[in-house]
Every structure is written in structure tokens, then in C-alpha cells.
PDB file of C-alpha atoms in Angstrom:
ATOM      1  CA  UNK A1465    -112.945-256.898-103.163  1.00 44.00           C
ATOM      2  CA  UNK A1466    -112.260-260.257-101.556  1.00 44.00           C
ATOM      3  CA  UNK A1467    -113.395-259.600 -97.987  1.00 49.00           C
ATOM      4  CA  UNK A1468    -115.384-256.693 -96.667  1.00 52.00           C
ATOM      5  CA  UNK A1469    -113.116-256.415 -93.617  1.00 58.00           C
ATOM      6  CA  UNK A1470    -110.258-255.349 -95.840  1.00 78.00           C
ATOM      7  CA  UNK A1471    -111.941-252.288 -97.276  1.00 87.00           C
ATOM      8  CA  UNK A1472    -110.393-249.108 -95.948  1.00 90.00           C
ATOM      9  CA  UNK A1473    -110.574-245.978 -98.033  1.00 89.00           C
ATOM     10  CA  UNK A1474    -108.203-244.181 -95.657  1.00 87.00           C
ATOM     11  CA  UNK A1475    -105.471-246.533 -96.857  1.00 87.00           C
ATOM     12  CA  UNK A1476    -106.810-246.511-100.402  1.00 86.00           C
ATOM     13  CA  UNK A1477    -107.857-250.146-100.005  1.00 87.00           C
ATOM     14  CA  UNK A1478    -111.005-249.983-102.047  1.00 85.00           C
ATOM     15  CA  UNK A1479    -112.839-252.404-104.290  1.00 79.00           C
ATOM     16  CA  UNK A1480    -111.537-253.228-107.759  1.00 75.00           C
ATOM     17  CA  UNK A1481    -114.607-251.619-109.257  1.00 71.00           C
ATOM     18  CA  UNK A1482    -113.329-248.275-107.990  1.00 71.00           C
ATOM     19  CA  UNK A1483    -109.992-248.733-109.669  1.00 66.00           C
ATOM     20  CA  UNK A1484    -111.681-249.431-112.996  1.00 70.00           C
ATOM     21  CA  UNK A1485    -114.445-246.893-112.588  1.00 82.00           C
ATOM     22  CA  UNK A1486    -113.917-243.177-112.553  1.00 92.00           C
ATOM     23  CA  UNK A1487    -114.648-241.339-109.301  1.00 95.00           C
ATOM     24  CA  UNK A1488    -116.655-238.145-109.569  1.00 97.00           C
ATOM     25  CA  UNK A1489    -116.641-235.048-107.398  1.00 98.00           C
ATOM     26  CA  UNK A1490    -119.953-233.799-106.006  1.00 98.00           C
ATOM     27  CA  UNK A1491    -119.809-230.762-108.309  1.00 97.00           C
ATOM     28  CA  UNK A1492    -119.380-232.994-111.368  1.00 98.00           C
ATOM     29  CA  UNK A1493    -122.332-235.145-110.336  1.00 98.00           C
ATOM     30  CA  UNK A1494    -124.369-231.954-109.864  1.00 98.00           C
ATOM     31  CA  UNK A1495    -123.734-230.936-113.477  1.00 97.00           C
ATOM     32  CA  UNK A1496    -124.679-234.398-114.784  1.00 97.00           C
ATOM     33  CA  UNK A1497    -127.860-234.718-112.698  1.00 97.00           C
ATOM     34  CA  UNK A1498    -129.005-231.154-113.341  1.00 96.00           C
ATOM     35  CA  UNK A1499    -128.562-231.681-117.070  1.00 95.00           C
ATOM     36  CA  UNK A1500    -130.553-234.927-116.823  1.00 93.00           C
ATOM     37  CA  UNK A1501    -133.255-233.132-114.881  1.00 93.00           C
ATOM     38  CA  UNK A1502    -133.500-230.361-117.484  1.00 91.00           C
ATOM     39  CA  UNK A1503    -133.904-232.976-120.202  1.00 88.00           C
ATOM     40  CA  UNK A1504    -136.794-234.492-118.271  1.00 84.00           C
ATOM     41  CA  UNK A1505    -138.341-231.079-117.753  1.00 83.00           C
ATOM     42  CA  UNK A1506    -138.591-230.643-121.497  1.00 83.00           C
ATOM     43  CA  UNK A1507    -140.406-233.942-121.848  1.00 77.00           C
ATOM     44  CA  UNK A1508    -142.738-233.914-118.868  1.00 71.00           C
ATOM     45  CA  UNK A1509    -144.630-231.270-116.926  1.00 71.00           C
ATOM     46  CA  UNK A1510    -143.807-232.731-113.580  1.00 73.00           C
ATOM     47  CA  UNK A1511    -140.226-233.981-113.838  1.00 68.00           C
ATOM     48  CA  UNK A1512    -139.867-234.803-110.130  1.00 69.00           C
ATOM     49  CA  UNK A1513    -142.512-237.462-110.673  1.00 71.00           C
ATOM     50  CA  UNK A1514    -140.424-239.032-113.421  1.00 74.00           C
ATOM     51  CA  UNK A1515    -137.258-239.540-111.412  1.00 84.00           C
ATOM     52  CA  UNK A1516    -136.416-242.130-108.803  1.00 89.00           C
ATOM     53  CA  UNK A1517    -136.051-241.273-105.125  1.00 93.00           C
ATOM     54  CA  UNK A1518    -132.382-242.146-105.372  1.00 95.00           C
ATOM     55  CA  UNK A1519    -132.025-239.515-108.108  1.00 96.00           C
ATOM     56  CA  UNK A1520    -133.963-236.889-106.196  1.00 95.00           C
ATOM     57  CA  UNK A1521    -132.052-237.305-102.933  1.00 96.00           C
ATOM     58  CA  UNK A1522    -128.723-237.343-104.729  1.00 98.00           C
ATOM     59  CA  UNK A1523    -129.547-234.205-106.709  1.00 97.00           C
ATOM     60  CA  UNK A1524    -130.472-232.329-103.548  1.00 97.00           C
ATOM     61  CA  UNK A1525    -127.302-233.530-101.869  1.00 98.00           C
ATOM     62  CA  UNK A1526    -124.853-232.611-104.611  1.00 98.00           C
ATOM     63  CA  UNK A1527    -126.484-229.198-105.090  1.00 97.00           C
ATOM     64  CA  UNK A1528    -125.824-228.443-101.426  1.00 96.00           C
ATOM     65  CA  UNK A1529    -122.378-230.024-101.245  1.00 97.00           C
ATOM     66  CA  UNK A1530    -120.735-228.758-104.431  1.00 96.00           C
ATOM     67  CA  UNK A1531    -117.707-226.570-103.816  1.00 93.00           C
ATOM     68  CA  UNK A1532    -117.650-225.276-107.351  1.00 94.00           C
ATOM     69  CA  UNK A1533    -120.797-224.160-109.081  1.00 90.00           C
ATOM     70  CA  UNK A1534    -120.036-223.068-112.591  1.00 91.00           C
ATOM     71  CA  UNK A1535    -118.907-225.706-115.119  1.00 94.00           C
ATOM     72  CA  UNK A1536    -115.644-223.889-115.900  1.00 94.00           C
ATOM     73  CA  UNK A1537    -114.604-223.891-112.258  1.00 95.00           C
ATOM     74  CA  UNK A1538    -115.517-227.579-111.980  1.00 96.00           C
ATOM     75  CA  UNK A1539    -113.402-228.412-115.016  1.00 95.00           C
ATOM     76  CA  UNK A1540    -110.534-226.322-113.661  1.00 94.00           C
ATOM     77  CA  UNK A1541    -110.667-228.052-110.279  1.00 95.00           C
ATOM     78  CA  UNK A1542    -110.257-231.468-111.878  1.00 96.00           C
ATOM     79  CA  UNK A1543    -107.561-230.189-114.189  1.00 95.00           C
ATOM     80  CA  UNK A1544    -105.535-228.773-111.291  1.00 94.00           C
ATOM     81  CA  UNK A1545    -105.958-231.857-109.106  1.00 95.00           C
ATOM     82  CA  UNK A1546    -104.955-234.121-112.002  1.00 94.00           C
ATOM     83  CA  UNK A1547    -101.515-232.502-112.171  1.00 93.00           C
ATOM     84  CA  UNK A1548    -100.528-234.171-108.933  1.00 90.00           C
ATOM     85  CA  UNK A1549     -99.942-237.851-108.431  1.00 88.00           C
ATOM     86  CA  UNK A1550    -103.255-238.507-106.758  1.00 91.00           C
ATOM     87  CA  UNK A1551    -105.493-241.530-107.090  1.00 90.00           C
ATOM     88  CA  UNK A1552    -108.958-240.795-108.524  1.00 91.00           C
ATOM     89  CA  UNK A1553    -110.478-241.378-105.118  1.00 93.00           C
ATOM     90  CA  UNK A1554    -108.066-238.986-103.351  1.00 94.00           C
ATOM     91  CA  UNK A1555    -108.599-236.343-106.008  1.00 95.00           C
ATOM     92  CA  UNK A1556    -112.361-236.376-105.452  1.00 96.00           C
ATOM     93  CA  UNK A1557    -112.162-236.296-101.647  1.00 97.00           C
ATOM     94  CA  UNK A1558    -109.968-233.182-101.861  1.00 96.00           C
ATOM     95  CA  UNK A1559    -112.304-231.573-104.400  1.00 96.00           C
ATOM     96  CA  UNK A1560    -115.329-232.352-102.226  1.00 97.00           C
ATOM     97  CA  UNK A1561    -113.998-231.232 -98.861  1.00 97.00           C
ATOM     98  CA  UNK A1562    -111.608-228.449 -99.927  1.00 95.00           C
ATOM     99  CA  UNK A1563    -109.344-228.639 -96.862  1.00 96.00           C
ATOM    100  CA  UNK A1564    -107.716-225.355 -95.914  1.00 95.00           C
ATOM    101  CA  UNK A1565    -104.491-226.555 -94.339  1.00 96.00           C
ATOM    102  CA  UNK A1566    -101.999-229.332 -95.007  1.00 96.00           C
ATOM    103  CA  UNK A1567    -102.919-230.989 -91.690  1.00 96.00           C
ATOM    104  CA  UNK A1568    -106.577-230.973 -92.607  1.00 97.00           C
ATOM    105  CA  UNK A1569    -105.821-232.368 -96.075  1.00 96.00           C
ATOM    106  CA  UNK A1570    -103.832-235.250 -94.584  1.00 95.00           C
ATOM    107  CA  UNK A1571    -106.583-235.952 -92.032  1.00 96.00           C
ATOM    108  CA  UNK A1572    -109.117-236.129 -94.884  1.00 97.00           C
ATOM    109  CA  UNK A1573    -106.892-238.201 -97.205  1.00 95.00           C
ATOM    110  CA  UNK A1574    -104.447-240.113 -94.962  1.00 94.00           C
ATOM    111  CA  UNK A1575    -103.283-242.272 -97.874  1.00 93.00           C
ATOM    112  CA  UNK A1576    -101.440-239.237 -99.287  1.00 91.00           C
ATOM    113  CA  UNK A1577     -98.897-239.592 -96.518  1.00 87.00           C
ATOM    114  CA  UNK A1578     -98.324-243.306 -96.863  1.00 82.00           C
ATOM    115  CA  UNK A1579     -94.827-244.552 -97.595  1.00 68.00           C
ATOM    116  CA  UNK A1580     -93.500-244.434-101.108  1.00 73.00           C
ATOM    117  CA  UNK A1581     -95.641-241.508-102.212  1.00 79.00           C
ATOM    118  CA  UNK A1582     -94.011-238.621-103.989  1.00 72.00           C
ATOM    119  CA  UNK A1583     -96.265-236.100-102.274  1.00 82.00           C
ATOM    120  CA  UNK A1584     -94.489-234.060 -99.631  1.00 87.00           C
ATOM    121  CA  UNK A1585     -96.082-231.370 -97.535  1.00 90.00           C
ATOM    122  CA  UNK A1586     -94.892-228.710 -99.927  1.00 92.00           C
ATOM    123  CA  UNK A1587     -96.680-230.376-102.830  1.00 91.00           C
ATOM    124  CA  UNK A1588     -99.877-230.726-100.795  1.00 94.00           C
ATOM    125  CA  UNK A1589     -99.650-227.062 -99.849  1.00 95.00           C
ATOM    126  CA  UNK A1590     -99.393-226.189-103.518  1.00 94.00           C
ATOM    127  CA  UNK A1591    -102.486-228.261-104.391  1.00 94.00           C
ATOM    128  CA  UNK A1592    -104.490-226.420-101.733  1.00 95.00           C
ATOM    129  CA  UNK A1593    -103.248-223.026-102.900  1.00 94.00           C
ATOM    130  CA  UNK A1594    -104.128-223.774-106.506  1.00 92.00           C
ATOM    131  CA  UNK A1595    -107.573-224.971-105.460  1.00 92.00           C
ATOM    132  CA  UNK A1596    -108.269-221.914-103.331  1.00 90.00           C
ATOM    133  CA  UNK A1597    -107.493-219.708-106.340  1.00 88.00           C
ATOM    134  CA  UNK A1598    -110.365-221.245-108.312  1.00 88.00           C
ATOM    135  CA  UNK A1599    -112.754-220.722-105.456  1.00 70.00           C
ATOM    136  CA  UNK A1600    -112.088-216.981-105.581  1.00 69.00           C
ATOM    137  CA  UNK A1601    -113.028-216.656-109.226  1.00 67.00           C
ATOM    138  CA  UNK A1602    -115.968-219.015-109.087  1.00 64.00           C
TER     139      UNK A1602
ATOM    140  CA  UNK B 261    -118.073-241.711-103.291  1.00 95.00           C
ATOM    141  CA  UNK B 262    -119.774-241.078-106.599  1.00 97.00           C
ATOM    142  CA  UNK B 263    -118.658-243.273-109.469  1.00 96.00           C
ATOM    143  CA  UNK B 264    -118.942-243.238-113.215  1.00 96.00           C
ATOM    144  CA  UNK B 265    -119.168-246.800-114.474  1.00 95.00           C
ATOM    145  CA  UNK B 266    -119.646-248.484-117.840  1.00 95.00           C
ATOM    146  CA  UNK B 267    -121.842-251.558-117.621  1.00 95.00           C
ATOM    147  CA  UNK B 268    -122.880-254.340-119.992  1.00 96.00           C
ATOM    148  CA  UNK B 269    -126.515-255.350-119.512  1.00 97.00           C
ATOM    149  CA  UNK B 270    -129.107-257.307-121.435  1.00 97.00           C
ATOM    150  CA  UNK B 271    -132.328-255.560-122.345  1.00 96.00           C
ATOM    151  CA  UNK B 272    -135.349-257.680-123.212  1.00 94.00           C
ATOM    152  CA  UNK B 273    -137.860-256.261-125.642  1.00 92.00           C
ATOM    153  CA  UNK B 274    -141.192-258.107-125.618  1.00 89.00           C
ATOM    154  CA  UNK B 275    -142.338-259.497-128.958  1.00 83.00           C
ATOM    155  CA  UNK B 276    -145.351-257.170-129.155  1.00 80.00           C
ATOM    156  CA  UNK B 277    -143.198-254.009-129.174  1.00 76.00           C
ATOM    157  CA  UNK B 278    -141.255-255.224-132.169  1.00 73.00           C
ATOM    158  CA  UNK B 279    -143.580-254.514-135.094  1.00 65.00           C
ATOM    159  CA  UNK B 280    -142.028-251.121-135.867  1.00 61.00           C
ATOM    160  CA  UNK B 281    -138.471-250.750-137.058  1.00 63.00           C
ATOM    161  CA  UNK B 282    -135.388-248.575-136.722  1.00 61.00           C
ATOM    162  CA  UNK B 283    -135.764-245.554-134.469  1.00 63.00           C
ATOM    163  CA  UNK B 284    -138.769-246.964-132.685  1.00 77.00           C
ATOM    164  CA  UNK B 285    -136.808-250.050-131.727  1.00 82.00           C
ATOM    165  CA  UNK B 286    -133.939-247.951-130.424  1.00 86.00           C
ATOM    166  CA  UNK B 287    -136.420-245.916-128.412  1.00 85.00           C
ATOM    167  CA  UNK B 288    -137.948-249.059-126.884  1.00 88.00           C
ATOM    168  CA  UNK B 289    -134.487-250.262-125.918  1.00 92.00           C
ATOM    169  CA  UNK B 290    -133.686-246.953-124.206  1.00 92.00           C
ATOM    170  CA  UNK B 291    -137.011-246.841-122.379  1.00 90.00           C
ATOM    171  CA  UNK B 292    -136.590-250.423-121.257  1.00 93.00           C
ATOM    172  CA  UNK B 293    -133.035-249.789-120.091  1.00 95.00           C
ATOM    173  CA  UNK B 294    -134.012-246.692-118.070  1.00 93.00           C
ATOM    174  CA  UNK B 295    -136.859-248.634-116.538  1.00 92.00           C
ATOM    175  CA  UNK B 296    -134.684-251.605-115.570  1.00 95.00           C
ATOM    176  CA  UNK B 297    -132.061-249.181-114.267  1.00 96.00           C
ATOM    177  CA  UNK B 298    -134.363-247.422-111.805  1.00 92.00           C
ATOM    178  CA  UNK B 299    -135.989-250.707-110.735  1.00 94.00           C
ATOM    179  CA  UNK B 300    -132.572-252.147-109.967  1.00 95.00           C
ATOM    180  CA  UNK B 301    -131.961-249.244-107.524  1.00 96.00           C
ATOM    181  CA  UNK B 302    -128.673-250.529-106.088  1.00 97.00           C
ATOM    182  CA  UNK B 303    -126.171-253.375-105.961  1.00 95.00           C
ATOM    183  CA  UNK B 304    -123.705-254.378-103.273  1.00 94.00           C
ATOM    184  CA  UNK B 305    -120.650-253.744-105.458  1.00 92.00           C
ATOM    185  CA  UNK B 306    -121.535-250.470-107.163  1.00 94.00           C
ATOM    186  CA  UNK B 307    -123.926-248.871-104.691  1.00 96.00           C
ATOM    187  CA  UNK B 308    -126.979-246.824-105.595  1.00 97.00           C
ATOM    188  CA  UNK B 309    -127.834-246.333-109.273  1.00 97.00           C
ATOM    189  CA  UNK B 310    -128.409-242.630-109.896  1.00 97.00           C
ATOM    190  CA  UNK B 311    -128.667-241.966-113.603  1.00 96.00           C
ATOM    191  CA  UNK B 312    -127.769-243.356-117.016  1.00 96.00           C
ATOM    192  CA  UNK B 313    -125.514-240.874-118.810  1.00 95.00           C
ATOM    193  CA  UNK B 314    -124.956-242.460-122.233  1.00 95.00           C
ATOM    194  CA  UNK B 315    -126.004-245.549-124.171  1.00 96.00           C
ATOM    195  CA  UNK B 316    -122.699-246.516-125.752  1.00 96.00           C
ATOM    196  CA  UNK B 317    -123.508-249.594-127.802  1.00 97.00           C
ATOM    197  CA  UNK B 318    -126.433-251.799-128.776  1.00 96.00           C
ATOM    198  CA  UNK B 319    -125.435-255.291-129.845  1.00 96.00           C
ATOM    199  CA  UNK B 320    -127.104-257.804-132.142  1.00 94.00           C
ATOM    200  CA  UNK B 321    -130.534-258.898-130.857  1.00 92.00           C
ATOM    201  CA  UNK B 322    -131.152-262.569-130.118  1.00 94.00           C
ATOM    202  CA  UNK B 323    -134.636-264.063-130.337  1.00 93.00           C
ATOM    203  CA  UNK B 324    -135.528-266.088-127.254  1.00 92.00           C
ATOM    204  CA  UNK B 325    -137.192-269.407-127.835  1.00 90.00           C
ATOM    205  CA  UNK B 326    -140.814-269.944-126.733  1.00 89.00           C
ATOM    206  CA  UNK B 327    -141.607-266.292-125.918  1.00 89.00           C
ATOM    207  CA  UNK B 328    -140.316-264.622-129.061  1.00 88.00           C
ATOM    208  CA  UNK B 329    -138.932-261.735-127.026  1.00 92.00           C
ATOM    209  CA  UNK B 330    -135.691-260.261-128.248  1.00 93.00           C
ATOM    210  CA  UNK B 331    -132.671-259.848-126.025  1.00 95.00           C
ATOM    211  CA  UNK B 332    -130.261-257.011-126.823  1.00 95.00           C
ATOM    212  CA  UNK B 333    -126.836-256.775-125.187  1.00 97.00           C
ATOM    213  CA  UNK B 334    -126.184-253.095-124.438  1.00 97.00           C
ATOM    214  CA  UNK B 335    -123.248-251.118-123.082  1.00 97.00           C
ATOM    215  CA  UNK B 336    -124.017-247.934-121.176  1.00 97.00           C
ATOM    216  CA  UNK B 337    -122.448-245.480-118.750  1.00 97.00           C
ATOM    217  CA  UNK B 338    -124.014-244.412-115.492  1.00 97.00           C
ATOM    218  CA  UNK B 339    -123.412-242.643-112.196  1.00 97.00           C
ATOM    219  CA  UNK B 340    -123.550-244.556-108.906  1.00 97.00           C
ATOM    220  CA  UNK B 341    -122.908-243.788-105.231  1.00 97.00           C
ATOM    221  CA  UNK B 342    -121.313-246.180-102.783  1.00 96.00           C
ATOM    222  CA  UNK B 343    -120.311-245.477 -99.166  1.00 96.00           C
ATOM    223  CA  UNK B 344    -116.846-246.808 -98.339  1.00 95.00           C
ATOM    224  CA  UNK B 345    -115.348-247.817 -95.053  1.00 95.00           C
ATOM    225  CA  UNK B 346    -112.645-245.296 -94.111  1.00 95.00           C
ATOM    226  CA  UNK B 347    -114.081-242.593 -96.334  1.00 96.00           C
ATOM    227  CA  UNK B 348    -114.733-239.082 -95.019  1.00 98.00           C
ATOM    228  CA  UNK B 349    -118.081-237.624 -96.002  1.00 98.00           C
ATOM    229  CA  UNK B 350    -120.391-234.776 -95.139  1.00 98.00           C
ATOM    230  CA  UNK B 351    -124.041-235.304 -94.287  1.00 98.00           C
ATOM    231  CA  UNK B 352    -127.071-233.586 -92.808  1.00 98.00           C
ATOM    232  CA  UNK B 353    -128.569-234.516 -89.409  1.00 98.00           C
ATOM    233  CA  UNK B 354    -132.231-235.519 -89.730  1.00 97.00           C
ATOM    234  CA  UNK B 355    -133.048-237.235 -86.462  1.00 97.00           C
ATOM    235  CA  UNK B 356    -131.736-236.924 -82.901  1.00 97.00           C
ATOM    236  CA  UNK B 357    -132.129-239.744 -80.410  1.00 97.00           C
ATOM    237  CA  UNK B 358    -130.846-240.148 -76.880  1.00 97.00           C
ATOM    238  CA  UNK B 359    -128.035-242.474 -77.922  1.00 97.00           C
ATOM    239  CA  UNK B 360    -127.007-240.904 -81.191  1.00 97.00           C
ATOM    240  CA  UNK B 361    -128.085-239.156 -84.371  1.00 98.00           C
ATOM    241  CA  UNK B 362    -129.145-240.160 -87.889  1.00 98.00           C
ATOM    242  CA  UNK B 363    -127.746-238.397 -90.921  1.00 98.00           C
ATOM    243  CA  UNK B 364    -128.365-238.460 -94.623  1.00 98.00           C
ATOM    244  CA  UNK B 365    -125.632-238.228 -97.214  1.00 98.00           C
ATOM    245  CA  UNK B 366    -126.171-238.646-100.944  1.00 97.00           C
ATOM    246  CA  UNK B 367    -129.013-241.145-101.437  1.00 97.00           C
ATOM    247  CA  UNK B 368    -128.453-242.805 -98.025  1.00 97.00           C
ATOM    248  CA  UNK B 369    -130.851-242.010 -95.177  1.00 95.00           C
ATOM    249  CA  UNK B 370    -129.628-244.448 -92.572  1.00 95.00           C
ATOM    250  CA  UNK B 371    -126.300-243.157 -91.377  1.00 98.00           C
ATOM    251  CA  UNK B 372    -125.928-243.644 -87.650  1.00 98.00           C
ATOM    252  CA  UNK B 373    -123.567-241.679 -85.446  1.00 98.00           C
ATOM    253  CA  UNK B 374    -123.609-243.217 -81.992  1.00 98.00           C
ATOM    254  CA  UNK B 375    -122.939-241.142 -78.881  1.00 97.00           C
ATOM    255  CA  UNK B 376    -120.069-243.547 -78.220  1.00 97.00           C
ATOM    256  CA  UNK B 377    -118.377-242.322 -81.380  1.00 98.00           C
ATOM    257  CA  UNK B 378    -118.657-238.654 -80.383  1.00 97.00           C
ATOM    258  CA  UNK B 379    -117.909-239.091 -76.688  1.00 93.00           C
ATOM    259  CA  UNK B 380    -117.171-235.406 -76.013  1.00 95.00           C
ATOM    260  CA  UNK B 381    -120.751-234.538 -76.999  1.00 97.00           C
ATOM    261  CA  UNK B 382    -123.532-234.806 -74.421  1.00 97.00           C
ATOM    262  CA  UNK B 383    -127.217-235.282 -75.084  1.00 97.00           C
ATOM    263  CA  UNK B 384    -129.292-232.226 -74.171  1.00 97.00           C
ATOM    264  CA  UNK B 385    -132.969-233.216 -73.866  1.00 96.00           C
ATOM    265  CA  UNK B 386    -135.844-230.879 -74.685  1.00 94.00           C
ATOM    266  CA  UNK B 387    -138.484-230.220 -77.289  1.00 94.00           C
ATOM    267  CA  UNK B 388    -135.698-230.093 -79.873  1.00 95.00           C
ATOM    268  CA  UNK B 389    -132.978-232.284 -78.367  1.00 97.00           C
ATOM    269  CA  UNK B 390    -129.383-231.637 -79.402  1.00 97.00           C
ATOM    270  CA  UNK B 391    -125.878-232.900 -78.743  1.00 98.00           C
ATOM    271  CA  UNK B 392    -123.345-230.386 -77.421  1.00 97.00           C
ATOM    272  CA  UNK B 393    -119.713-230.497 -76.270  1.00 96.00           C
ATOM    273  CA  UNK B 394    -117.707-228.353 -73.816  1.00 96.00           C
ATOM    274  CA  UNK B 395    -116.758-225.914 -76.563  1.00 95.00           C
ATOM    275  CA  UNK B 396    -120.498-225.330 -77.208  1.00 95.00           C
ATOM    276  CA  UNK B 397    -120.271-226.974 -80.609  1.00 96.00           C
ATOM    277  CA  UNK B 398    -123.800-228.192 -81.377  1.00 97.00           C
ATOM    278  CA  UNK B 399    -125.139-231.112 -83.371  1.00 98.00           C
ATOM    279  CA  UNK B 400    -128.780-230.380 -84.082  1.00 96.00           C
ATOM    280  CA  UNK B 401    -131.311-231.092 -86.793  1.00 97.00           C
ATOM    281  CA  UNK B 402    -130.311-229.873 -90.275  1.00 97.00           C
ATOM    282  CA  UNK B 403    -126.711-229.257 -89.239  1.00 97.00           C
ATOM    283  CA  UNK B 404    -123.969-230.415 -91.615  1.00 98.00           C
ATOM    284  CA  UNK B 405    -121.544-232.863 -90.026  1.00 98.00           C
ATOM    285  CA  UNK B 406    -118.275-234.181 -91.384  1.00 98.00           C
ATOM    286  CA  UNK B 407    -117.669-237.782 -90.326  1.00 98.00           C
ATOM    287  CA  UNK B 408    -115.663-240.886 -91.142  1.00 98.00           C
ATOM    288  CA  UNK B 409    -117.389-244.096 -92.193  1.00 98.00           C
ATOM    289  CA  UNK B 410    -116.495-247.001 -89.905  1.00 97.00           C
ATOM    290  CA  UNK B 411    -118.834-249.616 -91.282  1.00 96.00           C
ATOM    291  CA  UNK B 412    -121.298-250.196 -94.117  1.00 97.00           C
ATOM    292  CA  UNK B 413    -123.964-252.794 -94.665  1.00 97.00           C
ATOM    293  CA  UNK B 414    -125.994-253.619 -97.757  1.00 97.00           C
ATOM    294  CA  UNK B 415    -129.528-254.843 -97.207  1.00 97.00           C
ATOM    295  CA  UNK B 416    -130.382-256.968-100.189  1.00 96.00           C
ATOM    296  CA  UNK B 417    -134.162-257.135 -99.649  1.00 96.00           C
ATOM    297  CA  UNK B 418    -134.607-253.375 -99.550  1.00 96.00           C
ATOM    298  CA  UNK B 419    -131.654-252.617-101.796  1.00 96.00           C
ATOM    299  CA  UNK B 420    -130.475-250.042 -99.286  1.00 97.00           C
ATOM    300  CA  UNK B 421    -127.178-249.249 -97.647  1.00 98.00           C
ATOM    301  CA  UNK B 422    -126.704-248.452 -93.984  1.00 97.00           C
ATOM    302  CA  UNK B 423    -123.589-246.933 -92.478  1.00 98.00           C
ATOM    303  CA  UNK B 424    -122.175-246.361 -89.014  1.00 98.00           C
ATOM    304  CA  UNK B 425    -119.948-243.346 -88.706  1.00 98.00           C
ATOM    305  CA  UNK B 426    -117.664-241.672 -86.195  1.00 98.00           C
ATOM    306  CA  UNK B 427    -116.371-238.239 -85.197  1.00 98.00           C
ATOM    307  CA  UNK B 428    -113.185-239.689 -83.684  1.00 97.00           C
ATOM    308  CA  UNK B 429    -110.401-238.050 -85.653  1.00 96.00           C
ATOM    309  CA  UNK B 430    -109.073-234.615 -86.505  1.00 96.00           C
ATOM    310  CA  UNK B 431    -111.157-232.095 -88.433  1.00 97.00           C
ATOM    311  CA  UNK B 432    -114.413-234.026 -87.965  1.00 98.00           C
ATOM    312  CA  UNK B 433    -117.651-232.671 -86.503  1.00 97.00           C
ATOM    313  CA  UNK B 434    -120.267-230.028 -87.294  1.00 97.00           C
ATOM    314  CA  UNK B 435    -119.397-227.761 -90.214  1.00 94.00           C
ATOM    315  CA  UNK B 436    -120.434-224.135 -89.940  1.00 78.00           C
TER     316      UNK B 436
END
């Protein structure tokens, strides 16, 4: 990123590191951190003492803010979202916030409506429908 | 936003931990890497460092002159969290002041929502002060709020991020 003033996630203007790196949904981070925590549990009696504050706070956060709990549902959510022409960042915002209507989805991810995108309201509606199906079987 | 990143780092193994071979050396490299990783805490570009997920490659060690320590180039994957301007996030209210509230989201504690950025909400003083609007929507301690990030700042000395956020926009505010 050249200048901080330019950063604007609403327009998908984000740092180069985000374009190279993979974005993760809260539920995916929850699986990774919980697995890490279990590994520590096997090695130490008091695993919370072994982890950094950053780890602890993040684990608590993603446990509370995961829309999908079981690993199959998490995998399915990413699979469904990947079918549409969404940037990694947009995909994760939708998976994290699970908007219920097209208007809400566009308010959460305004870049979806920018010019030159193949996503019309019908397509967005379909994404939300597909996502809500997973939630039911979770 | 949470990120999965692959990073190249150098891990320095002190000369005295080098007398055993093979597995022990690999173990020292991992321990050293995990240690360096949690000490690093955060960087401006990638945000907070949460956890190392895999150690992908250990390169050829190079002996450093004078000390005899060995430097190993390693490649590993990790998870980080960085707040972005323009991003919409959810957080939990942890402190209410007269002029605004503080929230936490992910590893960040210092997320400030000023009263000016939620102008329809009014401060209601009391033993447990809250913010409330005409529709009786309440922002109180431990409530989940959805907000947009309008500014972020990285404090190098503390290796912490701060963010200022706003409720101006559709579908933002307390989440039931």
C-alpha cells in the first residue's frame, strides 16, 4: 500500500499483502485456533498460560462470532461462496456477517456493486439463499 | 480481517543448543520460531500475529562469524488479523464514556465509537450508563455492535492497533 489514505476496503482498495495472502472467515480461524489450543492442551496442563494474549483474545472472539460451527458447514460455506466471482475479502465479509437481504449484503460489501462487476442483484440473492441453506443444516 | 500468510524469516539458534543433531535441531528451530513469533506480536503491514499453522521449509544453516550461532532461513504459514479502513466488523462494547464507547474486536481492545459517529444515540447517565436512540435501541456493556472502520492507527512502541469506527450507514448498530 503506497499511502494509508488510499486504503478503503469498501471499494476493495486494500494493501497488496491482502491480495497475495488468503483471507479467512471467522469460522475458519476458529477451527485453526481451537486445533492449536488442543495441541497445547496435550503438552501442558495449563494451556492458557502457554498462549499469547493476542491468541487468547482472538480465540474468544472467533468462537463467539462464527456463523458456522461444524467443520463440514465451514467448508461448505467457502465452497458455495467460491462459486461466485467474489474477491477473497468480499467472500469472507459475507461469510462473517451472513446478510439476510440483498440490500444488507450490498451495504456490507459495497464493492460488489461497483461498475464492471458481473454480479447482479439476482446473483447476490442466490448467494444468500445458498448460504442460508447451510445454516439450517449446521 | 483475518489473513493466512506465508512468511520467510530467519531463525537464530545459539551455538550452545547445537550439540545434538537431527530431530533435536528441528525442534530447537520450531521452538525458537514460535518464541520469536509471539514476541513479534504485530506489524503495521500484516496486523496481529495469532498463530503459526505450518513450518513449510527449513533452509541451509549459515554459521555467523564471532558468535558461532547458526542462522536458518525458514518459510512458515501463519494467521494474522488486521483492521482495514472501510471494513465492516462486529465487536463487543466493553466501556461506556460520556462521549462515546470502546469496543473490542478480534485481538484489538481500543476501538472507539464516538457519539458524533452515532448521532441518533444519546448518552443516558447512571450507575451503568448506556447510549440509546429514539427507537429504544440500546448500546450497553457486552452488547454486540456492527460498525464500519473509518480509521486505523498502528502504535509501533506497543505493537498495538487502534481504530475509530462509525455507525453512519445502513444495517449498522447493535446486533440482537
